XYZ file of C-alpha atoms in Angstrom:
282
model
C 14.740 2.488 6.366
C 11.956 0.087 7.299
C 9.524 -1.601 4.909
C 6.762 0.932 5.539
C 9.222 3.775 5.011
C 9.966 2.504 1.502
C 6.226 2.254 0.861
C 5.591 5.760 2.147
C 8.425 7.162 0.033
C 6.647 5.825 -3.062
C 3.278 7.174 -1.919
C 4.928 10.579 -1.473
C 5.866 10.486 -5.171
C 2.283 10.041 -6.379
C 1.580 13.752 -6.620
C -2.038 13.549 -5.450
C -3.904 13.330 -2.167
C -3.861 9.629 -1.322
C -5.965 7.830 1.259
C -4.438 4.749 2.876
C -7.005 2.358 4.310
C -7.897 -1.252 5.056
C -11.079 -3.198 4.491
C -12.147 -6.805 5.086
C -12.549 -8.584 1.750
C -14.245 -11.678 3.073
C -11.748 -12.940 5.656
C -8.796 -11.076 4.121
C -7.717 -7.806 5.693
C -6.875 -5.852 2.539
C -4.794 -2.685 2.431
C -5.437 -0.245 -0.384
C -4.723 3.243 -1.684
C -7.323 5.543 -3.205
C -7.191 8.936 -4.875
C -9.427 11.147 -6.980
C -13.162 11.042 -7.571
C -15.593 9.859 -10.218
C -16.033 6.519 -11.962
C -13.826 3.910 -10.270
C -10.673 2.509 -11.832
C -9.230 -0.540 -10.072
C -5.490 -1.045 -10.652
C -4.127 -4.530 -9.982
C -0.371 -4.868 -9.577
C 1.721 -7.843 -10.680
C 3.262 -10.682 -8.709
C 5.332 -8.632 -6.289
C 5.437 -5.576 -4.012
C 1.900 -4.150 -3.802
C -0.306 -1.193 -4.666
C 2.652 1.207 -4.682
C 3.756 -0.379 -7.969
C 1.326 2.155 -9.449
C 3.112 5.197 -8.004
C 3.786 6.675 -11.500
C 0.127 6.419 -12.579
C -2.178 7.014 -9.619
C -1.795 10.810 -9.717
C -2.412 11.278 -13.461
C -5.382 8.881 -13.502
C -6.850 10.453 -10.348
C -7.324 13.674 -12.324
C -10.205 11.905 -14.109
C -11.295 8.951 -11.974
C -11.562 7.481 -8.515
C -8.441 5.314 -8.535
C -8.353 2.362 -6.147
C -5.183 0.283 -5.924
C -5.291 -2.671 -3.522
C -2.462 -4.700 -2.099
C -3.660 -7.949 -3.637
C -4.113 -10.776 -1.134
C -0.682 -12.274 -0.477
C 1.173 -9.032 -1.220
C 2.039 -5.677 0.268
C 0.381 -4.973 3.610
C -2.612 -7.263 3.013
C -3.102 -10.637 4.692
C -1.094 -13.565 3.382
C -3.135 -16.676 4.207
C -2.427 -20.234 3.165
C -4.337 -20.508 -0.131
C -4.232 -21.812 -3.689
C -3.297 -18.401 -5.162
C -4.719 -19.377 -8.534
C -6.876 -17.163 -10.759
C -10.128 -18.333 -9.212
C -8.890 -17.498 -5.707
C -7.677 -14.043 -6.692
C -10.850 -13.263 -8.667
C -13.028 -14.289 -5.703
C -10.987 -12.056 -3.399
C -11.337 -9.148 -5.866
C -15.117 -9.474 -5.944
C -15.242 -9.450 -2.149
C -12.962 -6.399 -2.098
C -15.176 -4.450 -4.504
C -18.311 -5.498 -2.618
C -16.751 -4.276 0.625
C -16.161 -0.862 -0.972
C -19.644 -0.755 -2.490
C -18.288 -0.717 -6.047
C -20.730 -2.395 -8.427
C -18.958 -1.564 -11.697
C -15.488 -0.273 -12.591
C -12.774 -0.094 -15.196
C -10.226 -2.802 -14.393
C -6.523 -2.244 -15.114
C -4.218 -5.223 -14.588
C -0.448 -5.561 -14.824
C 1.270 -8.913 -15.437
C -0.293 -11.357 -12.935
C -2.806 -8.604 -12.171
C -3.826 -8.782 -15.836
C -4.517 -12.493 -15.505
C -6.616 -11.786 -12.406
C -8.482 -9.070 -14.320
C -9.211 -11.511 -17.144
C -10.627 -14.123 -14.764
C -12.658 -11.544 -12.861
C -14.126 -10.265 -16.137
C -15.030 -13.789 -17.219
C -16.705 -14.458 -13.869
C -18.340 -11.034 -13.405
C -18.731 -9.316 -16.794
C -21.481 -7.054 -15.459
C -19.038 -5.519 -12.950
C -16.479 -4.513 -15.582
C -16.752 -1.591 -17.978
C -13.455 -1.325 -19.864
C -10.495 -3.621 -19.412
C -6.815 -2.625 -19.658
C -4.226 -5.404 -19.712
C -0.576 -4.441 -19.313
C 2.071 -7.024 -20.237
C -0.509 -9.478 -18.975
C -0.202 -13.016 -17.770
C -2.661 -15.676 -18.841
C -1.959 -15.287 -22.564
C 0.491 -18.145 -23.010
C 3.773 -16.242 -22.952
C 6.892 -18.331 -22.361
C 9.498 -16.474 -20.325
C 13.189 -16.837 -21.244
C 15.230 -19.141 -19.007
C 17.328 -16.455 -17.330
C 14.258 -14.386 -16.440
C 12.843 -17.477 -14.717
C 16.132 -17.918 -12.867
C 15.910 -14.301 -11.697
C 12.297 -14.736 -10.599
C 13.125 -17.903 -8.630
C 16.134 -16.257 -6.980
C 14.170 -13.194 -5.897
C 11.193 -15.167 -4.589
C 13.174 -17.809 -2.679
C 16.200 -15.858 -1.433
C 15.073 -12.231 -1.629
C 17.887 -9.699 -1.551
C 18.883 -6.465 -3.215
C 21.300 -8.476 -5.369
C 18.477 -10.731 -6.584
C 16.300 -7.693 -7.190
C 19.058 -6.005 -9.205
C 19.518 -9.119 -11.365
C 15.785 -9.524 -11.988
C 15.318 -5.822 -12.756
C 17.005 -6.204 -16.122
C 14.201 -8.551 -17.193
C 11.281 -6.361 -16.126
C 12.544 -2.914 -17.110
C 13.984 -1.506 -20.304
C 16.202 0.634 -18.097
C 16.351 -0.391 -14.411
C 17.248 3.193 -13.506
C 13.709 4.211 -14.524
C 12.323 2.562 -11.382
C 12.420 4.344 -8.042
C 14.893 2.306 -5.944
C 12.385 2.270 -3.101
C 10.128 0.016 -5.173
C 12.806 -2.649 -5.418
C 13.639 -2.290 -1.713
C 9.977 -2.556 -0.762
C 9.551 -5.632 -2.990
C 12.404 -7.382 -1.190
C 11.094 -6.470 2.270
C 7.577 -7.724 1.431
C 9.067 -11.098 0.458
C 11.121 -11.227 3.643
C 8.100 -10.496 5.845
C 5.990 -13.253 7.403
C 4.036 -15.059 4.686
C 5.603 -12.962 1.936
C 6.625 -15.963 -0.155
C 3.275 -17.778 0.052
C 1.735 -16.355 -3.132
C 4.738 -17.566 -5.120
C 5.387 -20.899 -3.403
C 1.750 -21.943 -2.986
C 0.505 -20.485 -6.259
C 3.233 -22.113 -8.379
C 2.425 -19.938 -11.366
C -1.202 -21.090 -11.619
C -2.512 -17.531 -11.787
C -0.683 -16.779 -15.040
C -1.321 -20.111 -16.772
C -2.633 -19.768 -20.320
C -6.301 -19.183 -21.019
C -7.590 -21.021 -24.069
C -8.650 -19.246 -27.265
C -12.217 -20.371 -26.581
C -12.172 -18.640 -23.205
C -10.591 -15.436 -24.531
C -13.344 -15.185 -27.153
C -15.900 -14.943 -24.345
C -14.605 -11.555 -23.185
C -16.923 -8.992 -24.783
C -15.676 -5.981 -22.819
C -13.779 -3.323 -24.738
C -10.133 -4.097 -24.044
C -6.827 -2.289 -24.493
C -3.597 -4.237 -24.252
C -0.574 -2.082 -23.481
C 2.775 -3.747 -23.955
C 6.389 -2.738 -23.630
C 8.019 -3.539 -26.959
C 11.120 -4.673 -25.080
C 9.361 -6.908 -22.543
C 11.876 -9.664 -21.737
C 9.455 -11.561 -19.506
C 6.264 -11.812 -21.614
C 7.136 -11.181 -25.297
C 4.797 -8.868 -27.198
C 3.877 -11.435 -29.864
C 1.587 -13.133 -27.339
C -0.341 -9.892 -26.941
C -0.774 -9.598 -30.705
C -2.116 -13.126 -30.866
C -4.608 -12.504 -28.040
C -5.844 -9.256 -29.607
C -6.635 -11.147 -32.800
C -8.726 -13.621 -30.804
C -10.684 -11.345 -28.461
C -13.852 -9.755 -29.908
C -13.167 -6.115 -28.981
C -9.481 -5.681 -28.215
C -6.651 -3.498 -29.502
C -2.916 -3.386 -28.883
C -0.878 -0.306 -27.980
C 2.864 -0.922 -27.886
C 5.340 1.377 -26.161
C 8.900 1.819 -27.397
C 11.836 1.650 -25.011
C 9.689 -0.056 -22.381
C 9.849 -3.447 -20.745
C 7.484 -5.402 -18.520
C 6.722 -2.331 -16.386
C 5.935 0.354 -18.991
C 4.409 2.674 -16.372
C 7.924 3.018 -14.977
C 9.936 2.971 -18.202
C 7.679 5.425 -20.059
C 5.219 6.901 -17.539
C 4.022 9.869 -19.618
C 3.280 7.734 -22.687
C 1.690 5.016 -20.589
C -0.556 7.328 -18.577
C -1.780 9.162 -21.688
C -2.671 5.876 -23.360
C -4.646 4.581 -20.394
C -6.492 7.854 -19.766
C -7.383 8.307 -23.442
C -8.738 4.788 -23.732
C -10.843 5.058 -20.588
C -12.160 8.528 -21.435
C -12.605 8.215 -25.206
C -15.321 5.998 -26.621
C -13.106 5.472 -29.636
C -10.193 4.243 -27.498
C -6.578 4.913 -28.403
């Protein structure tokens, strides 16, 4: 199978009518998926693959919202320019992407590095964000164990199915919970032209720790969802951030790792939908 076949296989699993499109976000040709109707929910994937990372959640959330999941610049089928790939760069791209779609305000849902991007975007554009959902988010000071870093370096420098299999044990409670096509697509994205730029040129800047002073500035109602068994970003960093932020709460998921939407999709999707629909949150 080719790279786009793996991507399409994941889209076919979404269980909703999905539109695949491209738009110019500034100078970046950005691929994205959209489904559903209503108030927009923007889902930002982590540092790998692309929008199809959300294949377990797009369908359930599209029952209530207009769900838009971009291939973040540097990933998926979007452009991969030479750039800093730090939080400021990603947040600027996100604003241009939303402007291109005519979205003036949305719920923002961010996973891992996508969570760090969501935090920066909210700091820079609080008027464009309603509720904020951070899933096993970067930017909160978590220190990854040595072997998870080894796995990340292996996958991002010499991408292969072997590297993906090794790294999977650090991002999933049970690697069998992930559709194999997601791992295959992740590897093929890295092998494609420019696929390593976000990692090699960004050098982890996007997930560097935000200070307590900065976190206190986020007034938006925030839900942090964390896999209790996250072996990449331990849950204690989420608990610390929740205590600092003015209007944040933590929802932990048992038997889930760094990708709880794959380990425990039903629990995860209920938590997100309830928080976004219910004024009282989870």
